[in-house]
mmCIF file of C-alpha atoms and ligand atoms in Angstrom:
data_model
loop_
_atom_site.group_PDB
_atom_site.id
_atom_site.type_symbol
_atom_site.label_atom_id
_atom_site.label_comp_id
_atom_site.label_asym_id
_atom_site.label_seq_id
_atom_site.Cartn_x
_atom_site.Cartn_y
_atom_site.Cartn_z
ATOM 1 C CA MET M 1 15.018 19.591 1.252
ATOM 2 C CA LYS M 2 15.659 16.207 2.897
ATOM 3 C CA LYS M 3 15.583 13.147 0.672
ATOM 4 C CA VAL M 4 12.920 10.465 1.276
ATOM 5 C CA ARG M 5 15.109 7.447 2.070
ATOM 6 C CA LYS M 6 12.898 5.271 4.239
ATOM 7 C CA ALA M 7 9.458 3.737 3.797
ATOM 8 C CA VAL M 8 7.074 2.373 6.411
ATOM 9 C CA ILE M 9 4.945 -0.610 5.431
ATOM 10 C CA PRO M 10 2.405 -1.462 8.168
ATOM 11 C CA VAL M 11 1.387 -5.129 8.171
ATOM 12 C CA ALA M 12 -0.062 -5.580 11.665
ATOM 13 C CA GLY M 13 -3.779 -5.315 10.853
ATOM 14 C CA LEU M 14 -6.149 -8.225 11.415
ATOM 15 C CA GLY M 15 -7.577 -8.312 7.893
ATOM 16 C CA THR M 16 -11.120 -8.971 9.083
ATOM 17 C CA ARG M 17 -12.586 -8.301 5.632
ATOM 18 C CA PHE M 18 -10.769 -11.357 4.349
ATOM 19 C CA LEU M 19 -11.747 -13.941 6.939
ATOM 20 C CA PRO M 20 -11.501 -16.907 7.181
ATOM 21 C CA ALA M 21 -8.265 -16.831 5.082
ATOM 22 C CA THR M 22 -6.666 -14.212 7.329
ATOM 23 C CA LYS M 23 -7.244 -16.266 10.464
ATOM 24 C CA ALA M 24 -3.989 -18.066 9.653
ATOM 25 C CA VAL M 25 -2.460 -16.239 6.650
ATOM 26 C CA PRO M 26 -1.633 -12.517 6.839
ATOM 27 C CA LYS M 27 -3.566 -10.711 4.112
ATOM 28 C CA GLU M 28 -0.273 -9.163 2.998
ATOM 29 C CA MET M 29 0.892 -12.703 2.075
ATOM 30 C CA LEU M 30 -2.080 -13.573 -0.134
ATOM 31 C CA THR M 31 -0.766 -13.934 -3.660
ATOM 32 C CA VAL M 32 -1.549 -11.851 -6.715
ATOM 33 C CA VAL M 33 -0.548 -14.228 -9.552
ATOM 34 C CA ASP M 34 2.590 -15.697 -7.937
ATOM 35 C CA ARG M 35 3.834 -13.003 -5.577
ATOM 36 C CA PRO M 36 2.541 -11.973 -2.180
ATOM 37 C CA VAL M 37 0.701 -8.674 -2.045
ATOM 38 C CA VAL M 38 3.433 -7.139 0.142
ATOM 39 C CA GLN M 39 6.072 -7.779 -2.551
ATOM 40 C CA TYR M 40 4.295 -5.336 -4.875
ATOM 41 C CA ALA M 41 4.584 -2.568 -2.273
ATOM 42 C CA VAL M 42 8.273 -3.324 -1.712
ATOM 43 C CA ASP M 43 8.983 -3.235 -5.467
ATOM 44 C CA GLU M 44 7.129 0.064 -5.759
ATOM 45 C CA ALA M 45 9.180 1.537 -2.909
ATOM 46 C CA LEU M 46 12.485 0.405 -4.446
ATOM 47 C CA GLU M 47 11.445 1.740 -7.856
ATOM 48 C CA ALA M 48 10.858 5.137 -6.210
ATOM 49 C CA GLY M 49 14.408 5.163 -4.789
ATOM 50 C CA ILE M 50 13.654 4.064 -1.210
ATOM 51 C CA GLU M 51 16.747 2.701 0.533
ATOM 52 C CA HIS M 52 15.355 1.275 3.774
ATOM 53 C CA ILE M 53 12.042 -0.439 4.499
ATOM 54 C CA VAL M 54 10.486 -0.542 7.944
ATOM 55 C CA PHE M 55 7.792 -3.155 8.469
ATOM 56 C CA VAL M 56 5.412 -2.731 11.381
ATOM 57 C CA THR M 57 4.376 -6.293 12.150
ATOM 58 C CA GLY M 58 2.215 -7.914 14.787
ATOM 59 C CA ARG M 59 1.135 -11.277 16.167
ATOM 60 C CA ASN M 60 0.810 -14.101 13.610
ATOM 61 C CA LYS M 61 2.826 -12.159 11.027
ATOM 62 C CA HIS M 62 6.224 -13.883 11.403
ATOM 63 C CA VAL M 63 5.819 -15.417 7.938
ATOM 64 C CA ILE M 64 6.393 -11.937 6.483
ATOM 65 C CA GLU M 65 9.817 -11.767 8.144
ATOM 66 C CA ASP M 66 10.626 -15.281 6.888
ATOM 67 C CA TYR M 67 9.606 -14.269 3.385
ATOM 68 C CA PHE M 68 12.239 -11.515 3.269
ATOM 69 C CA ASP M 69 14.973 -13.803 4.629
ATOM 70 C CA ILE M 70 17.473 -15.895 2.689
ATOM 71 C CA HIS M 71 16.457 -19.577 2.472
ATOM 72 C CA PRO M 72 19.747 -21.525 2.009
ATOM 73 C CA GLU M 73 18.243 -25.035 1.582
ATOM 74 C CA LEU M 74 15.859 -23.814 -1.102
ATOM 75 C CA TYR M 75 18.600 -21.920 -2.938
ATOM 76 C CA ASP M 76 20.910 -24.987 -2.783
ATOM 77 C CA THR M 77 18.203 -27.289 -4.110
ATOM 78 C CA LEU M 78 17.358 -24.950 -6.997
ATOM 79 C CA THR M 79 21.072 -24.604 -7.833
ATOM 80 C CA ARG M 80 21.673 -28.374 -7.781
ATOM 81 C CA SER M 81 18.660 -29.054 -9.985
ATOM 82 C CA GLY M 82 19.614 -26.296 -12.453
ATOM 83 C CA LYS M 83 16.385 -24.328 -11.914
ATOM 84 C CA THR M 84 17.991 -21.035 -12.768
ATOM 85 C CA ALA M 85 14.883 -18.961 -13.521
ATOM 86 C CA PRO M 86 13.175 -19.328 -10.102
ATOM 87 C CA LEU M 87 16.544 -18.923 -8.401
ATOM 88 C CA ALA M 88 17.180 -15.666 -10.266
ATOM 89 C CA SER M 89 13.744 -14.377 -9.280
ATOM 90 C CA LEU M 90 14.503 -15.118 -5.602
ATOM 91 C CA HIS M 91 17.845 -13.312 -5.817
ATOM 92 C CA ALA M 92 16.193 -10.354 -7.557
ATOM 93 C CA MET M 93 13.692 -9.830 -4.731
ATOM 94 C CA GLN M 94 16.300 -10.118 -1.970
ATOM 95 C CA LEU M 95 16.592 -6.885 0.014
ATOM 96 C CA PRO M 96 20.198 -5.950 0.857
ATOM 97 C CA ALA M 97 21.350 -6.811 4.377
ATOM 98 C CA GLY M 98 20.592 -3.952 6.764
ATOM 99 C CA ALA M 99 18.099 -2.331 4.393
ATOM 100 C CA VAL M 100 15.059 -3.703 6.175
ATOM 101 C CA SER M 101 13.858 -3.313 9.776
ATOM 102 C CA PHE M 102 10.973 -4.847 11.670
ATOM 103 C CA THR M 103 9.191 -3.323 14.606
ATOM 104 C CA ARG M 104 6.109 -4.593 16.411
ATOM 105 C CA GLN M 105 2.704 -3.137 17.005
ATOM 106 C CA GLN M 106 1.648 -5.181 20.021
ATOM 107 C CA GLU M 107 -2.055 -4.423 19.588
ATOM 108 C CA PRO M 108 -3.821 -3.439 16.350
ATOM 109 C CA LEU M 109 -4.884 0.011 17.569
ATOM 110 C CA GLY M 110 -5.227 1.448 14.092
ATOM 111 C CA LEU M 111 -3.121 2.655 11.189
ATOM 112 C CA GLY M 112 -2.052 5.848 13.002
ATOM 113 C CA HIS M 113 -0.739 3.784 15.898
ATOM 114 C CA ALA M 114 1.081 1.392 13.537
ATOM 115 C CA VAL M 115 2.855 4.335 11.871
ATOM 116 C CA TRP M 116 3.761 5.791 15.290
ATOM 117 C CA CYS M 117 5.452 2.473 16.193
ATOM 118 C CA ALA M 118 8.061 3.214 13.479
ATOM 119 C CA ARG M 119 9.042 6.633 14.915
ATOM 120 C CA ASP M 120 12.454 5.685 16.348
ATOM 121 C CA ILE M 121 13.571 3.843 13.225
ATOM 122 C CA ILE M 122 12.505 6.719 10.963
ATOM 123 C CA GLY M 123 13.971 9.466 13.165
ATOM 124 C CA ASP M 124 13.890 13.086 12.072
ATOM 125 C CA GLU M 125 13.424 12.727 8.326
ATOM 126 C CA PRO M 126 10.540 12.622 5.854
ATOM 127 C CA PHE M 127 9.372 9.121 5.019
ATOM 128 C CA ALA M 128 7.119 7.270 2.622
ATOM 129 C CA LEU M 129 4.171 5.243 3.854
ATOM 130 C CA LEU M 130 2.715 2.465 1.723
ATOM 131 C CA LEU M 131 -0.392 0.521 2.718
ATOM 132 C CA PRO M 132 0.545 -2.829 1.230
ATOM 133 C CA ASP M 133 -2.950 -4.121 0.596
ATOM 134 C CA MET M 134 -3.441 -1.280 -1.894
ATOM 135 C CA ILE M 135 -1.436 -2.281 -4.956
ATOM 136 C CA SER M 136 -0.821 0.017 -7.856
ATOM 137 C CA PHE M 137 -1.205 -1.094 -11.433
ATOM 138 C CA GLY M 138 0.192 1.082 -14.188
ATOM 139 C CA GLU M 139 3.252 1.942 -16.241
ATOM 140 C CA ARG M 140 5.023 2.696 -12.996
ATOM 141 C CA GLY M 141 4.128 2.505 -9.328
ATOM 142 C CA CYS M 142 2.359 5.304 -7.538
ATOM 143 C CA LEU M 143 5.113 6.279 -5.082
ATOM 144 C CA ALA M 144 7.578 7.459 -7.769
ATOM 145 C CA GLY M 145 5.179 10.233 -8.860
ATOM 146 C CA LEU M 146 4.573 11.204 -5.241
ATOM 147 C CA ILE M 147 8.287 11.641 -4.606
ATOM 148 C CA GLU M 148 8.640 13.696 -7.801
ATOM 149 C CA LEU M 149 5.994 16.113 -6.519
ATOM 150 C CA TYR M 150 7.606 16.134 -3.063
ATOM 151 C CA GLN M 151 10.922 17.154 -4.626
ATOM 152 C CA ARG M 152 9.143 20.140 -6.147
ATOM 153 C CA VAL M 153 6.906 21.287 -3.272
ATOM 154 C CA GLY M 154 8.306 19.680 -0.086
ATOM 155 C CA GLY M 155 5.989 19.192 2.878
ATOM 156 C CA ASN M 156 3.557 16.285 2.805
ATOM 157 C CA VAL M 157 2.234 14.615 -0.336
ATOM 158 C CA ILE M 158 -0.622 12.112 -0.635
ATOM 159 C CA ALA M 159 -1.681 9.909 -3.558
ATOM 160 C CA VAL M 160 -5.284 10.246 -4.688
ATOM 161 C CA GLU M 161 -7.619 8.815 -7.295
ATOM 162 C CA GLN M 162 -11.089 9.803 -8.368
ATOM 163 C CA CYS M 163 -14.007 7.743 -7.112
ATOM 164 C CA ASP M 164 -17.587 7.624 -8.323
ATOM 165 C CA PRO M 165 -19.008 10.910 -6.903
ATOM 166 C CA THR M 166 -21.902 8.953 -5.349
ATOM 167 C CA GLU M 167 -19.445 6.842 -3.309
ATOM 168 C CA THR M 168 -17.467 9.494 -1.403
ATOM 169 C CA ASP M 169 -18.863 8.115 1.863
ATOM 170 C CA LYS M 170 -16.584 5.072 1.515
ATOM 171 C CA TYR M 171 -13.293 7.009 1.456
ATOM 172 C CA GLY M 172 -11.069 9.721 2.900
ATOM 173 C CA ILE M 173 -11.677 12.656 0.549
ATOM 174 C CA VAL M 174 -9.484 15.721 -0.074
ATOM 175 C CA GLY M 175 -10.463 19.220 -1.193
ATOM 176 C CA LYS M 176 -8.743 20.478 -4.356
ATOM 177 C CA GLY M 177 -6.852 23.789 -4.326
ATOM 178 C CA LYS M 178 -4.262 25.355 -6.624
ATOM 179 C CA GLU M 179 -2.740 23.056 -9.230
ATOM 180 C CA VAL M 180 1.021 22.463 -8.978
ATOM 181 C CA GLY M 181 2.703 20.420 -11.710
ATOM 182 C CA ARG M 182 0.790 17.138 -11.903
ATOM 183 C CA GLY M 183 -0.715 17.625 -8.461
ATOM 184 C CA PHE M 184 -2.633 20.165 -6.397
ATOM 185 C CA ALA M 185 -2.702 21.758 -2.963
ATOM 186 C CA ILE M 186 -5.039 20.058 -0.492
ATOM 187 C CA THR M 187 -7.521 22.440 1.105
ATOM 188 C CA GLU M 188 -9.147 19.959 3.507
ATOM 189 C CA MET M 189 -9.346 16.256 4.377
ATOM 190 C CA VAL M 190 -12.687 14.725 5.260
ATOM 191 C CA GLU M 191 -13.293 11.153 6.373
ATOM 192 C CA LYS M 192 -16.178 9.477 4.493
ATOM 193 C CA PRO M 193 -18.289 12.550 3.624
ATOM 194 C CA SER M 194 -21.734 12.103 2.095
ATOM 195 C CA PRO M 195 -21.790 12.935 -1.641
ATOM 196 C CA SER M 196 -23.607 16.203 -0.937
ATOM 197 C CA GLU M 197 -20.955 17.327 1.564
ATOM 198 C CA ALA M 198 -17.821 16.019 -0.178
ATOM 199 C CA PRO M 199 -15.400 18.759 -1.300
ATOM 200 C CA SER M 200 -14.384 16.637 -4.351
ATOM 201 C CA ASN M 201 -14.275 13.010 -5.475
ATOM 202 C CA PHE M 202 -10.498 12.660 -4.968
ATOM 203 C CA TYR M 203 -9.943 9.902 -2.421
ATOM 204 C CA ILE M 204 -6.788 8.962 -0.507
ATOM 205 C CA THR M 205 -5.410 5.690 -1.888
ATOM 206 C CA GLY M 206 -2.725 4.545 0.540
ATOM 207 C CA ARG M 207 0.560 6.144 -0.515
ATOM 208 C CA TYR M 208 1.991 9.092 1.412
ATOM 209 C CA VAL M 209 5.138 11.155 1.904
ATOM 210 C CA LEU M 210 4.968 12.522 5.442
ATOM 211 C CA GLN M 211 7.096 14.791 7.584
ATOM 212 C CA PRO M 212 8.376 13.380 10.908
ATOM 213 C CA GLU M 213 6.343 15.946 12.899
ATOM 214 C CA VAL M 214 3.376 13.620 12.370
ATOM 215 C CA PHE M 215 4.831 11.271 15.028
ATOM 216 C CA ALA M 216 4.453 13.807 17.868
ATOM 217 C CA LEU M 217 0.825 14.332 16.879
ATOM 218 C CA LEU M 218 0.151 10.592 16.702
ATOM 219 C CA GLY M 219 1.784 10.171 20.113
ATOM 220 C CA THR M 220 -0.641 12.511 21.846
ATOM 221 C CA GLN M 221 -3.682 11.484 19.925
ATOM 222 C CA GLU M 222 -6.992 10.293 21.328
ATOM 223 C CA ARG M 223 -8.643 7.326 19.690
ATOM 224 C CA GLY M 224 -10.920 8.375 16.852
ATOM 225 C CA ALA M 225 -13.414 6.553 14.614
ATOM 226 C CA GLY M 226 -13.794 2.840 15.414
ATOM 227 C CA GLY M 227 -11.806 3.307 18.666
ATOM 228 C CA GLU M 228 -8.600 3.384 16.571
ATOM 229 C CA ILE M 229 -5.775 5.935 16.390
ATOM 230 C CA GLN M 230 -6.466 7.431 12.988
ATOM 231 C CA LEU M 231 -3.742 8.662 10.653
ATOM 232 C CA THR M 232 -6.168 11.053 8.971
ATOM 233 C CA ASP M 233 -6.837 12.843 12.285
ATOM 234 C CA ALA M 234 -3.092 13.430 12.752
ATOM 235 C CA MET M 235 -2.667 14.590 9.146
ATOM 236 C CA ARG M 236 -5.530 17.041 9.588
ATOM 237 C CA ARG M 237 -3.781 18.505 12.645
ATOM 238 C CA LEU M 238 -0.446 18.620 10.824
ATOM 239 C CA ALA M 239 -2.119 20.438 7.917
ATOM 240 C CA GLN M 240 -2.719 23.390 10.263
ATOM 241 C CA ARG M 241 1.029 24.107 10.163
ATOM 242 C CA GLN M 242 2.453 22.303 7.123
ATOM 243 C CA GLU M 243 1.474 22.088 3.483
ATOM 244 C CA PHE M 244 -0.210 19.021 2.028
ATOM 245 C CA HIS M 245 -0.347 18.316 -1.692
ATOM 246 C CA ALA M 246 -2.105 15.566 -3.614
ATOM 247 C CA ARG M 247 -0.819 13.678 -6.634
ATOM 248 C CA PRO M 248 -3.436 11.827 -8.704
ATOM 249 C CA TYR M 249 -2.100 8.438 -9.738
ATOM 250 C CA GLU M 250 -2.152 7.866 -13.482
ATOM 251 C CA GLY M 251 -2.646 4.103 -13.110
ATOM 252 C CA ARG M 252 -5.186 2.429 -10.870
ATOM 253 C CA THR M 253 -5.093 1.009 -7.378
ATOM 254 C CA PHE M 254 -6.604 -2.315 -6.287
ATOM 255 C CA ASP M 255 -7.682 -2.759 -2.686
ATOM 256 C CA CYS M 256 -6.465 -6.304 -2.060
ATOM 257 C CA GLY M 257 -7.854 -6.146 1.476
ATOM 258 C CA SER M 258 -11.296 -6.621 -0.101
ATOM 259 C CA LYS M 259 -12.395 -9.744 -1.945
ATOM 260 C CA GLU M 260 -13.438 -7.886 -5.086
ATOM 261 C CA GLY M 261 -10.223 -5.828 -5.262
ATOM 262 C CA PHE M 262 -8.077 -8.913 -4.706
ATOM 263 C CA ILE M 263 -9.794 -10.892 -7.481
ATOM 264 C CA GLN M 264 -9.686 -7.929 -9.882
ATOM 265 C CA ALA M 265 -5.971 -7.461 -9.134
ATOM 266 C CA ASN M 266 -5.289 -11.110 -9.941
ATOM 267 C CA VAL M 267 -7.063 -10.827 -13.282
ATOM 268 C CA ALA M 268 -5.414 -7.486 -14.170
ATOM 269 C CA PHE M 269 -1.874 -8.595 -13.282
ATOM 270 C CA ALA M 270 -2.324 -12.015 -14.928
ATOM 271 C CA LEU M 271 -3.506 -10.418 -18.184
ATOM 272 C CA ALA M 272 -0.611 -7.941 -18.049
ATOM 273 C CA ARG M 273 2.052 -10.647 -17.658
ATOM 274 C CA ASP M 274 3.528 -12.031 -20.880
ATOM 275 C CA ASP M 275 4.200 -15.426 -19.280
ATOM 276 C CA VAL M 276 0.655 -15.836 -17.904
ATOM 277 C CA ARG M 277 -1.714 -13.989 -20.267
ATOM 278 C CA GLU M 278 -1.935 -16.772 -22.876
ATOM 279 C CA LEU M 279 -2.645 -19.357 -20.187
ATOM 280 C CA VAL M 280 -5.614 -17.535 -18.675
ATOM 281 C CA PHE M 281 -7.122 -15.189 -21.246
ATOM 282 C CA GLU M 282 -9.339 -17.689 -23.047
ATOM 283 C CA PRO M 283 -10.570 -19.552 -19.950
ATOM 284 C CA ILE M 284 -11.472 -16.217 -18.296
ATOM 285 C CA ALA M 285 -13.201 -14.940 -21.452
ATOM 286 C CA GLU M 286 -15.149 -18.233 -21.682
ATOM 287 C CA MET M 287 -16.221 -18.059 -18.039
ATOM 288 C CA ILE M 288 -17.474 -14.498 -18.523
ATOM 289 C CA ALA M 289 -19.347 -15.439 -21.710
ATOM 290 C CA ALA M 290 -20.957 -18.443 -19.981
ATOM 291 C CA GLN M 291 -22.015 -16.259 -17.057
ATOM 292 C CA GLN M 292 -23.491 -13.692 -19.456
ATOM 293 C CA ARG M 293 -25.485 -16.488 -21.178
ATOM 294 C CA ARG M 294 -26.761 -17.731 -17.800
ATOM 295 C CA SER M 295 -27.762 -14.184 -16.766
ATOM 296 C CA ALA M 296 -29.534 -13.595 -20.102
ATOM 297 C CA ALA M 297 -31.438 -16.892 -19.763
ATOM 298 C CA ALA M 298 -32.499 -16.236 -16.153
HETATM 299 P P1 UTP F 1 -6.653 -1.798 6.926
HETATM 300 O O1 UTP F 1 -7.634 -1.071 7.742
HETATM 301 O O2 UTP F 1 -6.960 -2.024 5.484
HETATM 302 O O3 UTP F 1 -6.296 -3.202 7.550
HETATM 303 O O4 UTP F 1 -5.248 -1.108 7.112
HETATM 304 P P2 UTP F 1 -7.046 -4.164 8.520
HETATM 305 O O5 UTP F 1 -7.501 -3.468 9.755
HETATM 306 O O6 UTP F 1 -6.111 -5.309 8.684
HETATM 307 O O7 UTP F 1 -8.243 -4.617 7.580
HETATM 308 P P3 UTP F 1 -9.751 -5.036 7.859
HETATM 309 O O8 UTP F 1 -10.544 -3.785 7.641
HETATM 310 O O9 UTP F 1 -9.854 -5.614 9.248
HETATM 311 O O10 UTP F 1 -10.022 -6.074 6.806
HETATM 312 C C1 UTP F 1 -4.304 -0.817 6.089
HETATM 313 C C2 UTP F 1 -2.925 -1.347 6.446
HETATM 314 O O11 UTP F 1 -2.554 -0.961 7.765
HETATM 315 C C3 UTP F 1 -2.192 -2.082 8.546
HETATM 316 C C4 UTP F 1 -2.831 -3.290 7.869
HETATM 317 O O12 UTP F 1 -2.045 -4.454 8.088
HETATM 318 C C5 UTP F 1 -2.875 -2.876 6.412
HETATM 319 O O13 UTP F 1 -1.704 -3.271 5.725
HETATM 320 N N1 UTP F 1 -2.647 -1.897 9.932
HETATM 321 C C6 UTP F 1 -3.948 -1.556 10.191
HETATM 322 C C7 UTP F 1 -1.747 -2.083 10.964
HETATM 323 O O14 UTP F 1 -0.547 -2.384 10.724
HETATM 324 N N2 UTP F 1 -2.195 -1.921 12.248
HETATM 325 C C8 UTP F 1 -3.479 -1.588 12.550
HETATM 326 O O15 UTP F 1 -3.805 -1.451 13.753
HETATM 327 C C9 UTP F 1 -4.373 -1.415 11.488
#
């Protein structure tokens, strides 16, 4: 079984759910506490043993490339002024030279098209795919568990979580087959089914291990829902000849591409951080109590 060495992180989307901020700032660079959203995906990939990261970028996203570069003037200034802690944090996030590639998606034609743009850099090996606006919050990141299941079953593995059964029409839903370790075989994949037609309430959360055969399918694919080249359509076709398994994530995932997910992620990560919790816990608790009093009085 081939090792999963490379990860694709697509960052070329327009982020229309987060306008007007995303008119000038890529949504992947919005910060959760003090780190851009994309940094969480990179850390999760490294934690899972990924050796090379491929970003699929687009217009107005050059700041993401700058972010992963070395910044000599800044490092010199921090060194001269003895600011060792921020300097150490910058060194810690530095990706090794040659361990990161950037390719362009010239037009945002959909997630499937963005993934296809990475085909030559990935080559003929399985790869991880992380949607960076979905950030995982738990004892460990989501991708590590996915790779563990991949090492047991091979093929393709997708991360899932359970949604409210009345809300299946918001998500890509998978059907649940035979249980394998901490995961299960996927029997079908359905895009946004109504609650009465959904095969389960397990929804696809934005972490995948995929086989390279998906590229050929994406390359020949017609545009699907929303006029975009859909990854789910290609996975459904691939599932006719290769196995797909699902691995429920034991933590939770925040959709930082939505306002509510982004704000919840900020609160969750702030309260989980030893250096920030004390600073924000009481003010947040007071704001919630004041809002509850206003709601009760209304
Ligand atoms: P989303 O569908 O959440 O991103 O794609 P979006 O299209 O930017 O968001 P909205 O709905 O308009 O607010 C998930 C990931 O795939 C990337 C996005 O950058 C995001 O990280 N993506 C999406 C691309 O790289 N290219 C695309 O054509 C679409």
